[in-house]
Amino acid sequence: MLEVKNLKVAYGRVRAVKGISFSVDQGQVVTLVGTNGAGKTTTLKTISGLLHPESGEIWFEGERIDNVPAHDVVSRGLAHSPEGRRIFPRLTVEENLRLGAFARRDRAGVASDLDRVFGLFPILQERRSQPAGTFSGGEQQMLAIGRAMMSKPKLLMLDEPSMGLSPLMMQRIMSTIVELRSEGVTILLVEQNAQAALSLADHGYVLEVGKIVLDGTGQALLTDENVRKAYLGEE
Ligand code: ATP
């Protein structure tokens, strides 16, 4: 469904992504894990058209998208819930969610997806008329995921959804990801919390300073000795 080939991305002279290749198959949860600065966020931004690569190719559903503008990428069914949430604090919860559906013309579909998001996150429904800026970090995270879902994505990219969340809230987000997969949404998950991400991922890629150093099934990486030492805090 998504294929990234030898992708290189730079900020001026700073090389952030140094030739990575990976793929995401339909119906899978695939995760990119790695420490701060490994290039995970840069990779997602490049896939969603916010950055353009120095070289390499990005294919989505058989079409090349690495020079397609961001709004066009969304219309093709690829949504991005960015790091740091980026919700609009002065707009209400519902207005934030509806913005996620900006590219859609099917009003009935938008209404039913709004219900679906409210079903997944009841707090968003309870507070649908409140400004989003009054929400806690975890609630804003739910809103950001909900907003990305409102574009009815075929592929949903989530950047650090667990960042700053309590363990309980993180559990809730992780089980939402599993629920979305069971509904047929394909997910590319970027996480610093490797334990949580690998536990639910079908496949994982480990990034270190702009390169993929290891990949395998979530379970295989979880039990890999090097991964355990480097990312799961074991001696
Ligand atoms: P984090 O989890 O901390 O966001 P990451 O794996 O997502 O880490 P990136 O944010 O993609 O990493 O950053 C990769 C590299 O690119 C880092 O060395 C970072 O300092 C650099 N970088 C990121 N954004 C910029 C920018 N706007 N200008 C210059 N360098 C940048």
CSV table of N, CA, C and O in Angstrom, one decimal, residues 66-178:
chain,number,residue,atom,x,y,z
A,66,ASP,N,5.8,11.5,-4.0
A,66,ASP,CA,6.8,12.3,-3.3
A,66,ASP,C,6.9,13.7,-3.8
A,66,ASP,O,7.6,14.6,-3.2
A,67,ASN,N,6.2,14.1,-4.9
A,67,ASN,CA,6.2,15.5,-5.2
A,67,ASN,C,4.8,16.1,-5.3
A,67,ASN,O,4.5,17.1,-5.9
A,68,VAL,N,3.9,15.4,-4.6
A,68,VAL,CA,2.5,15.8,-4.5
A,68,VAL,C,2.3,16.7,-3.3
A,68,VAL,O,2.8,16.4,-2.3
A,69,PRO,N,1.5,17.8,-3.5
A,69,PRO,CA,1.3,18.7,-2.4
A,69,PRO,C,0.5,18.1,-1.2
A,69,PRO,O,-0.3,17.1,-1.5
A,70,ALA,N,0.7,18.6,0.0
A,70,ALA,CA,0.1,17.9,1.2
A,70,ALA,C,-1.4,17.7,1.1
A,70,ALA,O,-2.0,16.7,1.4
A,71,HIS,N,-2.2,18.8,0.6
A,71,HIS,CA,-3.6,18.6,0.6
A,71,HIS,C,-4.1,17.5,-0.4
A,71,HIS,O,-5.1,16.9,-0.2
A,72,ASP,N,-3.3,17.3,-1.4
A,72,ASP,CA,-3.6,16.3,-2.4
A,72,ASP,C,-3.3,14.9,-1.8
A,72,ASP,O,-4.0,13.9,-2.1
A,73,VAL,N,-2.3,14.8,-1.0
A,73,VAL,CA,-1.9,13.6,-0.3
A,73,VAL,C,-3.1,13.1,0.6
A,73,VAL,O,-3.5,12.0,0.6
A,74,VAL,N,-3.7,14.1,1.3
A,74,VAL,CA,-4.8,13.8,2.2
A,74,VAL,C,-6.0,13.3,1.4
A,74,VAL,O,-6.6,12.3,1.7
A,75,SER,N,-6.3,14.0,0.3
A,75,SER,CA,-7.4,13.5,-0.6
A,75,SER,C,-7.2,12.1,-1.1
A,75,SER,O,-8.2,11.5,-1.4
A,76,ARG,N,-6.0,11.7,-1.2
A,76,ARG,CA,-5.8,10.3,-1.7
A,76,ARG,C,-6.0,9.3,-0.6
A,76,ARG,O,-5.9,8.1,-0.9
A,77,GLY,N,-6.2,9.7,0.6
A,77,GLY,CA,-6.5,8.8,1.7
A,77,GLY,C,-5.4,8.5,2.7
A,77,GLY,O,-5.3,7.5,3.3
A,78,LEU,N,-4.5,9.5,2.8
A,78,LEU,CA,-3.3,9.3,3.7
A,78,LEU,C,-3.4,10.5,4.7
A,78,LEU,O,-3.2,11.6,4.4
A,79,ALA,N,-3.7,10.1,5.9
A,79,ALA,CA,-3.9,11.2,7.0
A,79,ALA,C,-2.7,11.1,8.0
A,79,ALA,O,-2.1,10.1,8.2
A,80,HIS,N,-2.4,12.3,8.6
A,80,HIS,CA,-1.3,12.4,9.5
A,80,HIS,C,-1.8,13.1,10.7
A,80,HIS,O,-2.3,14.2,10.7
A,81,SER,N,-1.6,12.4,11.9
A,81,SER,CA,-1.8,13.1,13.2
A,81,SER,C,-0.5,13.5,13.7
A,81,SER,O,0.3,12.7,14.1
A,82,PRO,N,-0.2,14.8,13.7
A,82,PRO,CA,1.2,15.2,13.9
A,82,PRO,C,1.7,15.2,15.3
A,82,PRO,O,0.8,15.2,16.2
A,83,GLU,N,3.0,15.2,15.5
A,83,GLU,CA,3.6,15.2,16.8
A,83,GLU,C,3.2,16.6,17.5
A,83,GLU,O,3.1,17.6,16.8
A,84,GLY,N,3.0,16.6,18.8
A,84,GLY,CA,2.7,17.8,19.4
A,84,GLY,C,1.2,18.3,19.2
A,84,GLY,O,0.8,19.4,19.5
A,85,ARG,N,0.5,17.4,18.6
A,85,ARG,CA,-1.0,17.5,18.4
A,85,ARG,C,-1.5,18.5,17.4
A,85,ARG,O,-2.4,18.2,16.7
A,86,ARG,N,-1.0,19.7,17.5
A,86,ARG,CA,-1.4,20.8,16.5
A,86,ARG,C,-2.9,20.9,16.3
A,86,ARG,O,-3.4,20.9,15.2
A,87,ILE,N,-3.6,20.9,17.4
A,87,ILE,CA,-5.1,21.2,17.3
A,87,ILE,C,-5.3,22.7,17.3
A,87,ILE,O,-4.3,23.4,17.6
A,88,PHE,N,-6.5,23.1,17.0
A,88,PHE,CA,-6.7,24.6,17.0
A,88,PHE,C,-7.4,24.9,18.3
A,88,PHE,O,-8.6,24.6,18.5
A,89,PRO,N,-6.7,25.6,19.3
A,89,PRO,CA,-7.2,25.7,20.6
A,89,PRO,C,-8.5,26.6,20.7
A,89,PRO,O,-9.3,26.3,21.6
A,90,ARG,N,-8.7,27.5,19.8
A,90,ARG,CA,-9.8,28.4,20.0
A,90,ARG,C,-11.1,27.8,19.3
A,90,ARG,O,-12.2,28.3,19.5
A,91,LEU,N,-10.9,26.9,18.4
A,91,LEU,CA,-12.0,26.2,17.8
A,91,LEU,C,-12.6,25.1,18.7
A,91,LEU,O,-11.9,24.6,19.6
A,92,THR,N,-13.9,24.9,18.6
A,92,THR,CA,-14.5,23.8,19.4
A,92,THR,C,-14.0,22.4,19.0
A,92,THR,O,-13.4,22.3,17.9
A,93,VAL,N,-14.3,21.5,19.8
A,93,VAL,CA,-13.9,20.1,19.5
A,93,VAL,C,-14.5,19.7,18.1
A,93,VAL,O,-13.8,19.2,17.3
A,94,GLU,N,-15.8,20.0,18.0
A,94,GLU,CA,-16.4,19.6,16.7
A,94,GLU,C,-15.8,20.3,15.5
A,94,GLU,O,-15.6,19.7,14.5
A,95,GLU,N,-15.5,21.6,15.7
A,95,GLU,CA,-14.9,22.3,14.6
A,95,GLU,C,-13.6,21.7,14.2
A,95,GLU,O,-13.3,21.6,13.0
A,96,ASN,N,-12.8,21.4,15.2
A,96,ASN,CA,-11.5,20.7,14.9
A,96,ASN,C,-11.7,19.4,14.1
A,96,ASN,O,-11.0,19.2,13.2
A,97,LEU,N,-12.7,18.6,14.6
A,97,LEU,CA,-12.9,17.4,13.9
A,97,LEU,C,-13.4,17.6,12.5
A,97,LEU,O,-12.9,16.9,11.5
A,98,ARG,N,-14.3,18.6,12.3
A,98,ARG,CA,-14.8,18.8,10.9
A,98,ARG,C,-13.7,19.3,10.0
A,98,ARG,O,-13.7,19.0,8.7
A,99,LEU,N,-12.7,20.0,10.5
A,99,LEU,CA,-11.6,20.4,9.7
A,99,LEU,C,-10.9,19.2,9.1
A,99,LEU,O,-10.3,19.3,7.9
A,100,GLY,N,-10.9,18.1,9.8
A,100,GLY,CA,-10.2,16.9,9.3
A,100,GLY,C,-10.9,16.4,8.0
A,100,GLY,O,-10.3,15.7,7.2
A,101,ALA,N,-12.1,16.8,7.8
A,101,ALA,CA,-12.9,16.3,6.7
A,101,ALA,C,-13.0,17.3,5.6
A,101,ALA,O,-13.8,17.3,4.7
A,102,PHE,N,-12.1,18.3,5.6
A,102,PHE,CA,-12.2,19.5,4.7
A,102,PHE,C,-12.2,19.1,3.2
A,102,PHE,O,-12.9,19.7,2.4
A,103,ALA,N,-11.5,18.0,2.9
A,103,ALA,CA,-11.4,17.6,1.5
A,103,ALA,C,-12.6,16.7,1.0
A,103,ALA,O,-12.7,16.3,-0.2
A,104,ARG,N,-13.5,16.4,1.9
A,104,ARG,CA,-14.6,15.5,1.6
A,104,ARG,C,-15.9,16.2,1.1
A,104,ARG,O,-16.2,17.2,1.6
A,105,ARG,N,-16.6,15.5,0.2
A,105,ARG,CA,-17.8,16.1,-0.3
A,105,ARG,C,-19.0,15.2,0.2
A,105,ARG,O,-20.2,15.6,0.0
A,106,ASP,N,-18.8,14.0,0.7
A,106,ASP,CA,-19.9,13.1,1.1
A,106,ASP,C,-20.4,13.5,2.5
A,106,ASP,O,-19.9,12.9,3.5
A,107,ARG,N,-21.4,14.3,2.6
A,107,ARG,CA,-21.8,14.8,3.9
A,107,ARG,C,-22.3,13.7,4.8
A,107,ARG,O,-22.1,13.7,6.0
A,108,ALA,N,-23.0,12.7,4.2
A,108,ALA,CA,-23.5,11.6,5.0
A,108,ALA,C,-22.4,10.8,5.6
A,108,ALA,O,-22.4,10.4,6.8
A,109,GLY,N,-21.4,10.6,4.8
A,109,GLY,CA,-20.2,9.9,5.3
A,109,GLY,C,-19.5,10.6,6.4
A,109,GLY,O,-19.0,10.1,7.4
A,110,VAL,N,-19.4,12.0,6.3
A,110,VAL,CA,-18.7,12.8,7.3
A,110,VAL,C,-19.5,12.7,8.6
A,110,VAL,O,-18.9,12.5,9.7
A,111,ALA,N,-20.9,12.7,8.5
A,111,ALA,CA,-21.7,12.6,9.7
A,111,ALA,C,-21.5,11.3,10.4
A,111,ALA,O,-21.3,11.2,11.6
A,112,SER,N,-21.4,10.2,9.6
A,112,SER,CA,-21.3,8.9,10.2
A,112,SER,C,-19.9,8.7,10.8
A,112,SER,O,-19.7,8.1,11.8
A,113,ASP,N,-18.9,9.3,10.1
A,113,ASP,CA,-17.5,9.2,10.7
A,113,ASP,C,-17.4,10.1,12.0
A,113,ASP,O,-16.6,9.7,12.9
A,114,LEU,N,-18.1,11.2,12.1
A,114,LEU,CA,-18.1,11.9,13.3
A,114,LEU,C,-18.7,11.1,14.4
A,114,LEU,O,-18.1,11.0,15.5
A,115,ASP,N,-19.8,10.4,14.2
A,115,ASP,CA,-20.3,9.5,15.2
A,115,ASP,C,-19.3,8.4,15.6
A,115,ASP,O,-19.3,8.0,16.7
A,116,ARG,N,-18.6,7.9,14.6
A,116,ARG,CA,-17.6,6.8,14.9
A,116,ARG,C,-16.5,7.4,15.8
A,116,ARG,O,-16.1,6.7,16.8
A,117,VAL,N,-16.1,8.6,15.5
A,117,VAL,CA,-15.0,9.2,16.4
A,117,VAL,C,-15.6,9.4,17.8
A,117,VAL,O,-15.0,9.1,18.8
A,118,PHE,N,-16.8,9.8,17.9
A,118,PHE,CA,-17.5,10.0,19.2
A,118,PHE,C,-17.7,8.7,19.9
A,118,PHE,O,-17.6,8.6,21.1
A,119,GLY,N,-17.9,7.6,19.1
A,119,GLY,CA,-18.0,6.3,19.7
A,119,GLY,C,-16.7,5.8,20.3
A,119,GLY,O,-16.7,5.2,21.4
A,120,LEU,N,-15.6,6.1,19.6
A,120,LEU,CA,-14.3,5.7,20.1
A,120,LEU,C,-13.9,6.6,21.3
A,120,LEU,O,-13.2,6.1,22.2
A,121,PHE,N,-14.2,7.8,21.2
A,121,PHE,CA,-13.7,8.8,22.3
A,121,PHE,C,-15.0,9.5,22.8
A,121,PHE,O,-15.2,10.7,22.4
A,122,PRO,N,-15.7,8.9,23.7
A,122,PRO,CA,-16.9,9.6,24.2
A,122,PRO,C,-16.7,11.0,24.8
A,122,PRO,O,-17.6,11.9,24.7
A,123,ILE,N,-15.5,11.2,25.4
A,123,ILE,CA,-15.3,12.5,26.0
A,123,ILE,C,-15.4,13.6,24.9
A,123,ILE,O,-15.7,14.8,25.2
A,124,LEU,N,-15.0,13.3,23.7
A,124,LEU,CA,-15.1,14.3,22.6
A,124,LEU,C,-16.5,14.7,22.3
A,124,LEU,O,-16.8,15.9,22.0
A,125,GLN,N,-17.4,13.7,22.4
A,125,GLN,CA,-18.8,14.0,22.2
A,125,GLN,C,-19.4,14.9,23.4
A,125,GLN,O,-20.1,15.9,23.2
A,126,GLU,N,-19.0,14.5,24.6
A,126,GLU,CA,-19.5,15.2,25.8
A,126,GLU,C,-19.1,16.7,25.7
A,126,GLU,O,-19.8,17.6,26.1
A,127,ARG,N,-17.9,16.9,25.1
A,127,ARG,CA,-17.4,18.3,25.1
A,127,ARG,C,-17.3,18.9,23.7
A,127,ARG,O,-16.5,19.8,23.5
A,128,ARG,N,-18.1,18.4,22.9
A,128,ARG,CA,-18.0,18.8,21.4
A,128,ARG,C,-18.1,20.3,21.2
A,128,ARG,O,-17.5,20.8,20.2
A,129,SER,N,-18.8,21.1,22.1
A,129,SER,CA,-18.9,22.5,21.9
A,129,SER,C,-17.9,23.3,22.6
A,129,SER,O,-18.0,24.6,22.6
A,130,GLN,N,-17.0,22.7,23.3
A,130,GLN,CA,-16.0,23.4,24.1
A,130,GLN,C,-14.8,23.7,23.3
A,130,GLN,O,-14.4,22.9,22.4
A,131,PRO,N,-14.1,24.9,23.6
A,131,PRO,CA,-12.8,25.1,22.8
A,131,PRO,C,-11.8,24.0,23.2
A,131,PRO,O,-11.7,23.6,24.3
A,132,ALA,N,-11.2,23.6,22.1
A,132,ALA,CA,-10.2,22.4,22.3
A,132,ALA,C,-9.1,22.8,23.2
A,132,ALA,O,-8.4,21.9,23.8
A,133,GLY,N,-8.7,24.1,23.3
A,133,GLY,CA,-7.6,24.5,24.1
A,133,GLY,C,-7.8,24.2,25.6
A,133,GLY,O,-6.9,24.3,26.4
A,134,THR,N,-9.1,23.9,26.0
A,134,THR,CA,-9.3,23.6,27.4
A,134,THR,C,-9.0,22.1,27.7
A,134,THR,O,-9.1,21.7,28.9
A,135,PHE,N,-8.7,21.4,26.7
A,135,PHE,CA,-8.5,19.9,26.9
A,135,PHE,C,-7.1,19.6,27.6
A,135,PHE,O,-6.1,20.3,27.3
A,136,SER,N,-7.1,18.5,28.3
A,136,SER,CA,-5.8,18.0,28.8
A,136,SER,C,-5.0,17.4,27.6
A,136,SER,O,-5.5,17.2,26.5
A,137,GLY,N,-3.7,17.1,27.9
A,137,GLY,CA,-2.8,16.6,26.8
A,137,GLY,C,-3.4,15.3,26.2
A,137,GLY,O,-3.4,15.2,25.0
A,138,GLY,N,-3.9,14.4,27.0
A,138,GLY,CA,-4.4,13.1,26.5
A,138,GLY,C,-5.7,13.4,25.7
A,138,GLY,O,-5.9,12.7,24.6
A,139,GLU,N,-6.5,14.3,26.1
A,139,GLU,CA,-7.7,14.6,25.4
A,139,GLU,C,-7.4,15.2,24.0
A,139,GLU,O,-8.0,14.9,23.0
A,140,GLN,N,-6.4,16.1,24.0
A,140,GLN,CA,-6.0,16.7,22.8
A,140,GLN,C,-5.4,15.7,21.8
A,140,GLN,O,-5.6,15.8,20.6
A,141,GLN,N,-4.8,14.7,22.4
A,141,GLN,CA,-4.2,13.6,21.5
A,141,GLN,C,-5.4,12.8,20.9
A,141,GLN,O,-5.3,12.5,19.7
A,142,MET,N,-6.4,12.6,21.7
A,142,MET,CA,-7.6,11.9,21.1
A,142,MET,C,-8.2,12.7,20.0
A,142,MET,O,-8.6,12.2,19.0
A,143,LEU,N,-8.2,14.0,20.2
A,143,LEU,CA,-8.8,14.9,19.2
A,143,LEU,C,-8.0,14.9,18.0
A,143,LEU,O,-8.5,14.9,16.8
A,144,ALA,N,-6.7,14.9,18.1
A,144,ALA,CA,-5.8,14.9,16.9
A,144,ALA,C,-6.0,13.6,16.1
A,144,ALA,O,-6.0,13.6,14.9
A,145,ILE,N,-6.1,12.5,16.8
A,145,ILE,CA,-6.3,11.2,16.1
A,145,ILE,C,-7.7,11.2,15.5
A,145,ILE,O,-7.9,10.8,14.3
A,146,GLY,N,-8.7,11.7,16.2
A,146,GLY,CA,-10.1,11.8,15.7
A,146,GLY,C,-10.1,12.7,14.5
A,146,GLY,O,-10.7,12.3,13.4
A,147,ARG,N,-9.4,13.8,14.5
A,147,ARG,CA,-9.4,14.7,13.3
A,147,ARG,C,-8.8,14.0,12.1
A,147,ARG,O,-9.2,14.1,11.0
A,148,ALA,N,-7.7,13.3,12.4
A,148,ALA,CA,-7.0,12.5,11.2
A,148,ALA,C,-8.0,11.5,10.7
A,148,ALA,O,-8.1,11.3,9.5
A,149,MET,N,-8.8,10.9,11.6
A,149,MET,CA,-9.7,9.8,11.1
A,149,MET,C,-10.9,10.4,10.3
A,149,MET,O,-11.5,9.8,9.5
A,150,MET,N,-11.2,11.7,10.5
A,150,MET,CA,-12.3,12.4,9.8
A,150,MET,C,-12.0,12.5,8.3
A,150,MET,O,-12.9,12.8,7.5
A,151,SER,N,-10.8,12.4,7.9
A,151,SER,CA,-10.5,12.4,6.5
A,151,SER,C,-10.8,11.1,5.8
A,151,SER,O,-10.6,10.9,4.6
A,152,LYS,N,-11.3,10.1,6.6
A,152,LYS,CA,-11.6,8.8,6.1
A,152,LYS,C,-10.3,8.2,5.5
A,152,LYS,O,-10.3,7.8,4.3
A,153,PRO,N,-9.3,8.1,6.2
A,153,PRO,CA,-8.0,7.7,5.6
A,153,PRO,C,-8.0,6.2,5.3
A,153,PRO,O,-8.6,5.4,6.1
A,154,LYS,N,-7.2,5.8,4.3
A,154,LYS,CA,-6.9,4.4,4.1
A,154,LYS,C,-5.7,4.1,4.9
A,154,LYS,O,-5.6,3.0,5.4
A,155,LEU,N,-4.8,5.1,5.0
A,155,LEU,CA,-3.6,4.9,5.8
A,155,LEU,C,-3.6,6.1,6.8
A,155,LEU,O,-3.6,7.2,6.4
A,156,LEU,N,-3.4,5.7,8.1
A,156,LEU,CA,-3.4,6.8,9.1
A,156,LEU,C,-2.0,6.8,9.7
A,156,LEU,O,-1.5,5.7,10.2
A,157,MET,N,-1.3,7.9,9.7
A,157,MET,CA,0.0,8.0,10.3
A,157,MET,C,-0.1,8.8,11.6
A,157,MET,O,-0.6,9.9,11.7
A,158,LEU,N,0.4,8.1,12.7
A,158,LEU,CA,0.3,8.7,14.0
A,158,LEU,C,1.7,9.0,14.5
A,158,LEU,O,2.6,8.1,14.6
A,159,ASP,N,2.0,10.3,14.8
A,159,ASP,CA,3.3,10.6,15.3
A,159,ASP,C,3.3,10.8,16.8
A,159,ASP,O,2.7,11.7,17.4
A,160,GLU,N,4.0,9.8,17.5
A,160,GLU,CA,4.1,9.8,19.0
A,160,GLU,C,2.7,10.0,19.7
A,160,GLU,O,2.6,10.9,20.5
A,161,PRO,N,1.8,9.2,19.4
A,161,PRO,CA,0.5,9.4,20.1
A,161,PRO,C,0.5,9.2,21.6
A,161,PRO,O,-0.3,9.7,22.3
A,162,SER,N,1.6,8.6,22.1
A,162,SER,CA,1.6,8.4,23.6
A,162,SER,C,2.3,9.5,24.3
A,162,SER,O,2.4,9.5,25.5
A,163,MET,N,2.9,10.4,23.6
A,163,MET,CA,3.7,11.4,24.2
A,163,MET,C,3.0,12.2,25.3
A,163,MET,O,1.9,12.8,25.1
A,164,GLY,N,3.6,12.2,26.5
A,164,GLY,CA,3.0,13.0,27.6
A,164,GLY,C,1.8,12.4,28.2
A,164,GLY,O,1.1,13.1,29.0
A,165,LEU,N,1.4,11.2,27.8
A,165,LEU,CA,0.2,10.7,28.4
A,165,LEU,C,0.4,9.8,29.6
A,165,LEU,O,1.5,9.2,29.8
A,166,SER,N,-0.6,9.7,30.5
A,166,SER,CA,-0.5,8.8,31.6
A,166,SER,C,-0.6,7.4,31.1
A,166,SER,O,-1.1,7.2,30.0
A,167,PRO,N,-0.1,6.4,31.9
A,167,PRO,CA,-0.1,5.0,31.4
A,167,PRO,C,-1.5,4.6,31.0
A,167,PRO,O,-1.7,3.9,30.0
A,168,LEU,N,-2.5,5.0,31.8
A,168,LEU,CA,-3.9,4.6,31.5
A,168,LEU,C,-4.4,5.2,30.2
A,168,LEU,O,-4.9,4.5,29.3
A,169,MET,N,-4.1,6.5,29.9
A,169,MET,CA,-4.5,7.1,28.7
A,169,MET,C,-3.7,6.5,27.5
A,169,MET,O,-4.3,6.3,26.4
A,170,MET,N,-2.5,6.2,27.8
A,170,MET,CA,-1.7,5.5,26.7
A,170,MET,C,-2.3,4.2,26.3
A,170,MET,O,-2.4,3.9,25.1
A,171,GLN,N,-2.7,3.4,27.3
A,171,GLN,CA,-3.4,2.2,27.1
A,171,GLN,C,-4.6,2.4,26.2
A,171,GLN,O,-4.9,1.6,25.3
A,172,ARG,N,-5.3,3.4,26.5
A,172,ARG,CA,-6.5,3.7,25.7
A,172,ARG,C,-6.2,4.0,24.2
A,172,ARG,O,-6.9,3.5,23.3
A,173,ILE,N,-5.2,4.8,24.0
A,173,ILE,CA,-4.8,5.1,22.7
A,173,ILE,C,-4.3,3.9,21.9
A,173,ILE,O,-4.7,3.6,20.8
A,174,MET,N,-3.5,3.0,22.6
A,174,MET,CA,-3.0,1.8,22.0
A,174,MET,C,-4.2,0.9,21.6
A,174,MET,O,-4.2,0.3,20.6
A,175,SER,N,-5.2,0.8,22.5
A,175,SER,CA,-6.3,-0.1,22.2
A,175,SER,C,-7.1,0.5,21.1
A,175,SER,O,-7.7,-0.3,20.3
A,176,THR,N,-7.1,1.8,21.0
A,176,THR,CA,-7.8,2.4,19.8
A,176,THR,C,-7.2,2.0,18.5
A,176,THR,O,-7.8,1.8,17.5
A,177,ILE,N,-5.8,2.0,18.5
A,177,ILE,CA,-5.1,1.6,17.3
A,177,ILE,C,-5.4,0.2,16.9
A,177,ILE,O,-5.7,-0.1,15.7
A,178,VAL,N,-5.5,-0.7,17.9
A,178,VAL,CA,-5.9,-2.1,17.6
A,178,VAL,C,-7.3,-2.1,17.0
A,178,VAL,O,-7.6,-2.9,16.1
